[in-house]
Amino acid sequence: MKKIVFLFLAAVGLQLKAQPAETGLRAPAYPLVTVDPYTSAWSFTDKLYEDNVKHWTGAEFPLVGALRVDGVTYRFMGVERVPLKGIAPISYEASWEGRFTLERPKEGWTEAGFDDSSWDLGKAAFGTPDETNVQTQWLSRSIWVRRNLTTGSIDLTKKLFIKYSHDDTFELYVNGVQIVKTGYVWRKDVVVELSDEVKQTFSEGRAVIAAHCRNRTGGALVDFGLYTEEEVELHLGRTAVQKSVKVEATRSTYVFECGAVELELSFTAPFLMNELDLLSRPVNYISYRLSSLDGKAHQSEIYFEASPQWALNKASQPSEAKSYESGDLLFVRTGSKDQKILNRSGDDVRIDWGYFYLCSEKAGSSSSIGNVFALRDQFVRTGAFSGSDKLRDNASIAISQSAGKVKTASGKILVGYDDIYSIQYFGTNLRPYWNRDGKKSIESIFSTANAEFKNLDEKCKKFDAAMFSRAVEAGGREYAELCALAYRQSISAHKLVEAPNGDLLFLSKENFSNGSIGTVDVTYPSAPLYLLYSPELVKGLLNHIFYYSESGRWTKPFPAHDVGTYPLANGQTYGGDMPVEEAGNMLILTAALAKSEGNALYASKHWDVLTIWTDYLVEKGLDPENQLCTDDFAGHFAHNVNLSVKAIMGIAAYAYLADMLGKKDLAKKYTSKAKEMAAEWMKMADDGDHYRLTFDKQGTWSQKYNLVWDKIIGLNIFPKSVVQKEIAWYLQKQNIYGLPLDNRKNYTKSDWIVWTATLSDDKSVFEKFISPLYKFVNETEDRIPMSDWYNTDSKKHVGFRARSVVGGYFIKMLF
């Protein structure tokens, strides 16, 4: 108990001398605005002005920033693109029909002159019902689609583009010329420009866009269209010069040179987990500091502009913008016209109810809503806005601030989202935690956030420095930089609400996986971050699963996998169960929570169901039957040695809880059982100089990351020789980018690498496992929020991104 408390105090800067959190890590993506799974915006590029800000799914969340210095404007954030105009748009913009076949076609199927009259005719999009705007179901392995166009009216002197969406492996041709060829990925609304070579094939008056897509598993989708550019005047062509970027736990800070002025720009999410109302407050800060580079005063104005896409699932949805004042604050907001609350669920979706806000103090500020090119033109010409519509359809929102003619200045804007209702929980719509009683207004929350900025900014700086220092002490500088990048990613993959019975619910979204809500085997790897900083949030990660079983809604003798598909938590939607996996997870985490709190009162409230789960593990856990575990991408398999470890740890965790509750006979019984199973495990899994992947196959191996709880909780079930043997084996099996998950593939899971590394008591050995992981994150070609599933022999990830499981990186600091 004392050690856990000490770590928390250290985290807020009260015990440890903080080290500067300077980072050398080139993040695969930089966190900017992080509130929850929906309001989550990132820069996928090294320089903030090289591309649009994006949601973690890859959908664009345009956020543009510019600084005007002595009448010259420098764009420091986002891009200024000529908008595209549909010639033959993608299906969700305009309906289209195409020919398709599910049988492999004859040669020449990509050519304009190919006879496709025998193919079926169907409306786009083509795919499974859960995908975007699917009108023609495709449920087989492969589909071939042709879209015939008349090209006589197309101006070939202009740029032409293909916009496409696909799931999974995809190839696309225009008049027989290959334009796109992907691996096993799924993407939406990708835009690629057509070369002059391709445009020359349009000369005969007709063209065909032909595509082939192969679906390996899950959702399937094919959709595409042809576009050209609209005719508009650009205003923000000149960019600033980015000098640096630094990621800390709660902040990302950029430094730019804008002519004779230096701009320091910080994005801050005040995620301080000892203050739950603050943690759930849906407001982030974009703050800035201006400094003269030549010692002279310069007239400076700053500009921030956001697209309606922040509040839409698809850019084509109708929206409404509003400009107004409240107290001493200016507000501009945008939201969908429909406002169908909690009407959409799934993985690759964005919120389209509620409202996105930019907010500023009135003094020195002006705001406007309208067409982006008109907004930019006015700012570039005058540095401010004069007059604005109060309400306008399909408009962007913007705020400008004037610093005056000065050598130094500072300021901020606030960005946030009011989702009105956040989660549907077994049929009841729940408001966000900050407004759980429904009595607060979003304007009052922004007012509070504005008033508290100076204090919170200082708190965040102290927290960031102290957390970094603690991480360096525990696992080295590379480890600390990974933790800093993981912090906001993990927290913002959750939503905090209160259940009707008063339970705290901290519900994860299984990002870029299947969109499940409250997944137990996502909570399990995420939990170390929350065990370290907020035991109350750990309860919030567990409460819904206990309720699901104790309410009688879930009747199996092991926990559910999830409680729905985000944001609808009405019962499990995942297609299969993970009996041993989830039972072990819930027992282990309940014991870890008791360890952190110094008591087992929480466990005592759920003792009956904990007992049921434990007895299930006693019966089924030693040699697991054919089933999934948390690494479900590897498929079903039986006799899983690492899963058996989890079962043994779960039984031992129950004994640990029984002992804390004074149930000494139970504690003795189940401790003996766990040790008996561990001894049998060692015999069954032994493969000489290491332990196997499955009990029945010699010459196999796997990471036994579940052993880490024997050490952390102090269960002392396995002899130390087990870990020592495994660590020695793992050090021989590392590739350039880390330790594979097991002998079957070269891919790995980053969270499990950190857990495996934590098995060692030697910091230098720990760092030997961390350095290859750091190298991958630093060098990966996939510019996305950190993936936890990647290849150890290449710079490519396999799947997953922006998931909460990177909270598992903090497990080393639990000591």
PDB file of N, CA and C in Angstrom, residues 66-75 235-240 258-261 298-302 379-383:
ATOM      1  N   ALA A  66      -2.896  29.545 -38.348  1.00  0.00           N
ATOM      2  CA  ALA A  66      -2.003  30.463 -39.056  1.00  0.00           C
ATOM      3  C   ALA A  66      -1.650  31.632 -38.144  1.00  0.00           C
ATOM      4  N   LEU A  67      -0.447  32.153 -38.311  1.00  0.00           N
ATOM      5  CA  LEU A  67       0.015  33.332 -37.572  1.00  0.00           C
ATOM      6  C   LEU A  67       0.331  34.434 -38.567  1.00  0.00           C
ATOM      7  N   ARG A  68      -0.250  35.583 -38.335  1.00  0.00           N
ATOM      8  CA  ARG A  68      -0.031  36.758 -39.198  1.00  0.00           C
ATOM      9  C   ARG A  68       0.938  37.694 -38.487  1.00  0.00           C
ATOM     10  N   VAL A  69       2.095  37.918 -39.105  1.00  0.00           N
ATOM     11  CA  VAL A  69       3.150  38.741 -38.512  1.00  0.00           C
ATOM     12  C   VAL A  69       3.412  39.923 -39.431  1.00  0.00           C
ATOM     13  N   ASP A  70       3.121  41.099 -38.941  1.00  0.00           N
ATOM     14  CA  ASP A  70       3.314  42.321 -39.735  1.00  0.00           C
ATOM     15  C   ASP A  70       2.678  42.198 -41.118  1.00  0.00           C
ATOM     16  N   GLY A  71       1.489  41.605 -41.137  1.00  0.00           N
ATOM     17  CA  GLY A  71       0.735  41.517 -42.383  1.00  0.00           C
ATOM     18  C   GLY A  71       1.059  40.307 -43.246  1.00  0.00           C
ATOM     19  N   VAL A  72       2.053  39.504 -42.861  1.00  0.00           N
ATOM     20  CA  VAL A  72       2.418  38.303 -43.627  1.00  0.00           C
ATOM     21  C   VAL A  72       1.925  37.080 -42.854  1.00  0.00           C
ATOM     22  N   THR A  73       1.214  36.178 -43.547  1.00  0.00           N
ATOM     23  CA  THR A  73       0.567  35.054 -42.876  1.00  0.00           C
ATOM     24  C   THR A  73       1.350  33.763 -43.095  1.00  0.00           C
ATOM     25  N   TYR A  74       1.564  33.029 -41.994  1.00  0.00           N
ATOM     26  CA  TYR A  74       2.293  31.759 -42.006  1.00  0.00           C
ATOM     27  C   TYR A  74       1.367  30.664 -41.471  1.00  0.00           C
ATOM     28  N   ARG A  75       1.143  29.643 -42.282  1.00  0.00           N
ATOM     29  CA  ARG A  75       0.337  28.502 -41.833  1.00  0.00           C
ATOM     30  C   ARG A  75       1.227  27.548 -41.027  1.00  0.00           C
ATOM     31  N   HIS A 235      -5.174  30.897 -49.942  1.00  0.00           N
ATOM     32  CA  HIS A 235      -4.716  32.045 -49.156  1.00  0.00           C
ATOM     33  C   HIS A 235      -3.581  31.721 -48.194  1.00  0.00           C
ATOM     34  N   LEU A 236      -3.363  30.444 -47.903  1.00  0.00           N
ATOM     35  CA  LEU A 236      -2.403  30.073 -46.853  1.00  0.00           C
ATOM     36  C   LEU A 236      -1.264  29.236 -47.417  1.00  0.00           C
ATOM     37  N   GLY A 237      -0.720  29.670 -48.514  1.00  0.00           N
ATOM     38  CA  GLY A 237       0.343  28.910 -49.169  1.00  0.00           C
ATOM     39  C   GLY A 237       1.671  28.956 -48.448  1.00  0.00           C
ATOM     40  N   ARG A 238       1.936  30.040 -47.737  1.00  0.00           N
ATOM     41  CA  ARG A 238       3.220  30.165 -47.035  1.00  0.00           C
ATOM     42  C   ARG A 238       3.151  29.428 -45.705  1.00  0.00           C
ATOM     43  N   THR A 239       4.113  28.533 -45.441  1.00  0.00           N
ATOM     44  CA  THR A 239       4.129  27.808 -44.171  1.00  0.00           C
ATOM     45  C   THR A 239       5.175  28.385 -43.233  1.00  0.00           C
ATOM     46  N   ALA A 240       4.947  28.142 -41.959  1.00  0.00           N
ATOM     47  CA  ALA A 240       5.971  28.405 -40.953  1.00  0.00           C
ATOM     48  C   ALA A 240       7.086  27.376 -41.125  1.00  0.00           C
ATOM     49  N   CYS A 258       8.088  31.856 -37.564  1.00  0.00           N
ATOM     50  CA  CYS A 258       7.152  32.548 -38.459  1.00  0.00           C
ATOM     51  C   CYS A 258       7.737  33.921 -38.767  1.00  0.00           C
ATOM     52  N   GLY A 259       8.620  33.972 -39.749  1.00  0.00           N
ATOM     53  CA  GLY A 259       9.302  35.225 -40.034  1.00  0.00           C
ATOM     54  C   GLY A 259      10.164  35.626 -38.861  1.00  0.00           C
ATOM     55  N   ALA A 260       9.896  36.796 -38.321  1.00  0.00           N
ATOM     56  CA  ALA A 260      10.694  37.322 -37.213  1.00  0.00           C
ATOM     57  C   ALA A 260      10.129  36.941 -35.852  1.00  0.00           C
ATOM     58  N   VAL A 261       9.162  36.044 -35.814  1.00  0.00           N
ATOM     59  CA  VAL A 261       8.524  35.655 -34.547  1.00  0.00           C
ATOM     60  C   VAL A 261       8.600  34.148 -34.361  1.00  0.00           C
ATOM     61  N   HIS A 298       6.466  43.216 -33.014  1.00  0.00           N
ATOM     62  CA  HIS A 298       5.806  42.843 -34.267  1.00  0.00           C
ATOM     63  C   HIS A 298       4.298  42.712 -34.041  1.00  0.00           C
ATOM     64  N   GLN A 299       3.553  43.258 -34.994  1.00  0.00           N
ATOM     65  CA  GLN A 299       2.104  43.119 -34.960  1.00  0.00           C
ATOM     66  C   GLN A 299       1.738  41.670 -35.309  1.00  0.00           C
ATOM     67  N   SER A 300       1.020  41.007 -34.399  1.00  0.00           N
ATOM     68  CA  SER A 300       0.757  39.573 -34.583  1.00  0.00           C
ATOM     69  C   SER A 300      -0.703  39.239 -34.308  1.00  0.00           C
ATOM     70  N   GLU A 301      -1.262  38.415 -35.184  1.00  0.00           N
ATOM     71  CA  GLU A 301      -2.607  37.867 -35.006  1.00  0.00           C
ATOM     72  C   GLU A 301      -2.559  36.360 -35.302  1.00  0.00           C
ATOM     73  N   ILE A 302      -3.348  35.604 -34.560  1.00  0.00           N
ATOM     74  CA  ILE A 302      -3.351  34.154 -34.733  1.00  0.00           C
ATOM     75  C   ILE A 302      -4.754  33.683 -35.093  1.00  0.00           C
ATOM     76  N   PHE A 379      -9.133  36.910 -42.810  1.00  0.00           N
ATOM     77  CA  PHE A 379      -8.039  36.943 -41.833  1.00  0.00           C
ATOM     78  C   PHE A 379      -6.743  37.419 -42.474  1.00  0.00           C
ATOM     79  N   VAL A 380      -6.415  36.882 -43.642  1.00  0.00           N
ATOM     80  CA  VAL A 380      -5.168  37.266 -44.308  1.00  0.00           C
ATOM     81  C   VAL A 380      -5.157  38.758 -44.615  1.00  0.00           C
ATOM     82  N   ARG A 381      -6.282  39.324 -44.987  1.00  0.00           N
ATOM     83  CA  ARG A 381      -6.359  40.743 -45.345  1.00  0.00           C
ATOM     84  C   ARG A 381      -6.351  41.653 -44.128  1.00  0.00           C
ATOM     85  N   THR A 382      -7.059  41.234 -43.047  1.00  0.00           N
ATOM     86  CA  THR A 382      -7.276  42.166 -41.932  1.00  0.00           C
ATOM     87  C   THR A 382      -6.783  41.660 -40.581  1.00  0.00           C
ATOM     88  N   GLY A 383      -6.569  40.363 -40.439  1.00  0.00           N
ATOM     89  CA  GLY A 383      -6.141  39.813 -39.159  1.00  0.00           C
ATOM     90  C   GLY A 383      -7.265  39.607 -38.168  1.00  0.00           C
TER      91      GLY A 383
END
